[in-house]
């Protein structure tokens, strides 16, 4: 009888531990997703500021870095910036790099 209780307790502990690990992984993923959104917002705001000041959207991210102080962790995020016309808002995508 005591062995059954110990086995049941061990199984319950294992399930609780697995649930905690899954919850932690989900929270970590949500944090990365929110952080990627902040990076996207920073790029968008810098591009909008450039448009307001200069009357044209910047041609690339390097321009935003040099002239508008754009900074983000380039090791952690890949930013895809497609400026197809100087008078249209560029397409901006931010992707978290794997393993970071």
PDB file of C-alpha atoms in Angstrom:
ATOM      1  CA  UNK A   1       0.000   0.000   0.000  1.00  0.00           C
ATOM      2  CA  UNK A   2       2.807   2.425   0.881  1.00  0.00           C
ATOM      3  CA  UNK A   3       4.520   1.625  -2.431  1.00  0.00           C
ATOM      4  CA  UNK A   4       1.360   2.599  -4.322  1.00  0.00           C
ATOM      5  CA  UNK A   5       1.153   5.911  -2.460  1.00  0.00           C
ATOM      6  CA  UNK A   6       4.812   6.619  -3.174  1.00  0.00           C
ATOM      7  CA  UNK A   7       4.330   5.751  -6.842  1.00  0.00           C
ATOM      8  CA  UNK A   8       1.229   7.942  -7.035  1.00  0.00           C
ATOM      9  CA  UNK A   9       3.050  10.799  -5.298  1.00  0.00           C
ATOM     10  CA  UNK A  10       6.013  10.427  -7.661  1.00  0.00           C
ATOM     11  CA  UNK A  11       3.693  10.411 -10.670  1.00  0.00           C
ATOM     12  CA  UNK A  12       1.873  13.485  -9.380  1.00  0.00           C
ATOM     13  CA  UNK A  13       5.170  15.253  -8.785  1.00  0.00           C
ATOM     14  CA  UNK A  14       6.359  14.364 -12.309  1.00  0.00           C
ATOM     15  CA  UNK A  15       3.125  15.707 -13.820  1.00  0.00           C
ATOM     16  CA  UNK A  16       3.402  18.912 -11.795  1.00  0.00           C
ATOM     17  CA  UNK A  17       7.033  19.342 -12.847  1.00  0.00           C
ATOM     18  CA  UNK A  18       6.124  18.776 -16.520  1.00  0.00           C
ATOM     19  CA  UNK A  19       3.277  21.299 -16.281  1.00  0.00           C
ATOM     20  CA  UNK A  20       5.609  23.882 -14.728  1.00  0.00           C
ATOM     21  CA  UNK A  21       8.179  23.335 -17.479  1.00  0.00           C
ATOM     22  CA  UNK A  22       5.510  23.753 -20.165  1.00  0.00           C
ATOM     23  CA  UNK A  23       4.236  26.913 -18.495  1.00  0.00           C
ATOM     24  CA  UNK A  24       7.755  28.361 -18.278  1.00  0.00           C
ATOM     25  CA  UNK A  25       8.373  27.619 -21.960  1.00  0.00           C
ATOM     26  CA  UNK A  26       5.097  29.303 -22.897  1.00  0.00           C
ATOM     27  CA  UNK A  27       5.906  32.390 -20.843  1.00  0.00           C
ATOM     28  CA  UNK A  28       9.377  32.579 -22.374  1.00  0.00           C
ATOM     29  CA  UNK A  29       7.886  32.373 -25.883  1.00  0.00           C
ATOM     30  CA  UNK A  30       5.376  35.116 -25.054  1.00  0.00           C
ATOM     31  CA  UNK A  31       8.210  37.298 -23.753  1.00  0.00           C
ATOM     32  CA  UNK A  32      10.227  36.867 -26.963  1.00  0.00           C
ATOM     33  CA  UNK A  33       7.151  37.626 -29.039  1.00  0.00           C
ATOM     34  CA  UNK A  34       6.448  40.797 -27.071  1.00  0.00           C
ATOM     35  CA  UNK A  35      10.085  41.850 -27.334  1.00  0.00           C
ATOM     36  CA  UNK A  36      10.024  41.304 -31.108  1.00  0.00           C
ATOM     37  CA  UNK A  37       6.966  43.559 -31.219  1.00  0.00           C
ATOM     38  CA  UNK A  38       8.897  46.254 -29.374  1.00  0.00           C
ATOM     39  CA  UNK A  39      11.724  46.004 -31.905  1.00  0.00           C
ATOM     40  CA  UNK A  40       9.215  46.306 -34.753  1.00  0.00           C
ATOM     41  CA  UNK A  41       7.634  49.349 -33.090  1.00  0.00           C
ATOM     42  CA  UNK A  42      11.070  50.972 -32.668  1.00  0.00           C
ATOM     43  CA  UNK A  43      11.878  50.489 -36.367  1.00  0.00           C
ATOM     44  CA  UNK A  44       8.450  51.782 -37.392  1.00  0.00           C
ATOM     45  CA  UNK A  45       8.696  54.840 -35.127  1.00  0.00           C
ATOM     46  CA  UNK A  46      12.175  55.682 -36.449  1.00  0.00           C
ATOM     47  CA  UNK A  47      10.902  55.377 -40.041  1.00  0.00           C
ATOM     48  CA  UNK A  48       7.891  57.595 -39.260  1.00  0.00           C
ATOM     49  CA  UNK A  49      10.148  60.177 -37.613  1.00  0.00           C
ATOM     50  CA  UNK A  50      12.369  60.179 -40.685  1.00  0.00           C
ATOM     51  CA  UNK A  51       9.329  60.684 -42.910  1.00  0.00           C
ATOM     52  CA  UNK A  52       8.085  63.548 -40.743  1.00  0.00           C
ATOM     53  CA  UNK A  53      11.481  65.274 -40.747  1.00  0.00           C
ATOM     54  CA  UNK A  54      12.678  64.570 -44.290  1.00  0.00           C
ATOM     55  CA  UNK A  55       9.474  63.967 -46.240  1.00  0.00           C
ATOM     56  CA  UNK A  56      10.546  60.471 -47.320  1.00  0.00           C
ATOM     57  CA  UNK A  57      10.900  57.087 -45.711  1.00  0.00           C
ATOM     58  CA  UNK A  58      14.492  55.931 -45.255  1.00  0.00           C
ATOM     59  CA  UNK A  59      15.940  53.556 -47.844  1.00  0.00           C
ATOM     60  CA  UNK A  60      17.265  50.999 -45.335  1.00  0.00           C
ATOM     61  CA  UNK A  61      17.914  50.148 -41.705  1.00  0.00           C
ATOM     62  CA  UNK A  62      21.474  51.445 -41.843  1.00  0.00           C
ATOM     63  CA  UNK A  63      20.119  54.936 -42.548  1.00  0.00           C
ATOM     64  CA  UNK A  64      17.921  54.701 -39.459  1.00  0.00           C
ATOM     65  CA  UNK A  65      20.871  53.546 -37.361  1.00  0.00           C
ATOM     66  CA  UNK A  66      23.132  56.354 -38.550  1.00  0.00           C
ATOM     67  CA  UNK A  67      20.672  59.259 -38.595  1.00  0.00           C
ATOM     68  CA  UNK A  68      17.923  58.371 -36.109  1.00  0.00           C
ATOM     69  CA  UNK A  69      19.740  56.328 -33.463  1.00  0.00           C
ATOM     70  CA  UNK A  70      17.906  53.058 -34.078  1.00  0.00           C
ATOM     71  CA  UNK A  71      19.329  50.341 -31.830  1.00  0.00           C
ATOM     72  CA  UNK A  72      18.251  46.765 -31.197  1.00  0.00           C
ATOM     73  CA  UNK A  73      19.976  43.460 -30.485  1.00  0.00           C
ATOM     74  CA  UNK A  74      20.986  42.313 -33.971  1.00  0.00           C
ATOM     75  CA  UNK A  75      22.235  38.992 -32.585  1.00  0.00           C
ATOM     76  CA  UNK A  76      18.798  38.213 -31.206  1.00  0.00           C
ATOM     77  CA  UNK A  77      16.512  39.622 -33.939  1.00  0.00           C
ATOM     78  CA  UNK A  78      16.554  39.712 -37.720  1.00  0.00           C
ATOM     79  CA  UNK A  79      14.738  42.735 -39.099  1.00  0.00           C
ATOM     80  CA  UNK A  80      13.463  42.677 -42.666  1.00  0.00           C
ATOM     81  CA  UNK A  81      12.856  46.190 -43.960  1.00  0.00           C
ATOM     82  CA  UNK A  82      11.426  46.558 -47.462  1.00  0.00           C
ATOM     83  CA  UNK A  83      11.264  50.174 -48.621  1.00  0.00           C
ATOM     84  CA  UNK A  84       9.744  49.953 -52.087  1.00  0.00           C
ATOM     85  CA  UNK A  85       8.932  53.683 -52.443  1.00  0.00           C
ATOM     86  CA  UNK A  86      10.030  56.751 -50.521  1.00  0.00           C
ATOM     87  CA  UNK A  87       6.428  57.874 -50.005  1.00  0.00           C
ATOM     88  CA  UNK A  88       4.970  54.543 -48.821  1.00  0.00           C
ATOM     89  CA  UNK A  89       5.456  53.007 -45.390  1.00  0.00           C
ATOM     90  CA  UNK A  90       8.040  50.210 -45.658  1.00  0.00           C
ATOM     91  CA  UNK A  91       7.141  46.649 -44.766  1.00  0.00           C
ATOM     92  CA  UNK A  92       8.805  45.702 -41.495  1.00  0.00           C
ATOM     93  CA  UNK A  93       9.128  42.178 -40.146  1.00  0.00           C
ATOM     94  CA  UNK A  94      11.030  41.123 -37.036  1.00  0.00           C
ATOM     95  CA  UNK A  95      12.004  37.515 -36.454  1.00  0.00           C
ATOM     96  CA  UNK A  96      13.707  36.154 -33.359  1.00  0.00           C
ATOM     97  CA  UNK A  97      16.873  34.300 -34.279  1.00  0.00           C
ATOM     98  CA  UNK A  98      16.849  30.730 -33.036  1.00  0.00           C
ATOM     99  CA  UNK A  99      18.902  29.680 -30.038  1.00  0.00           C
ATOM    100  CA  UNK A 100      19.197  33.160 -28.529  1.00  0.00           C
TER     101      UNK A 100
END
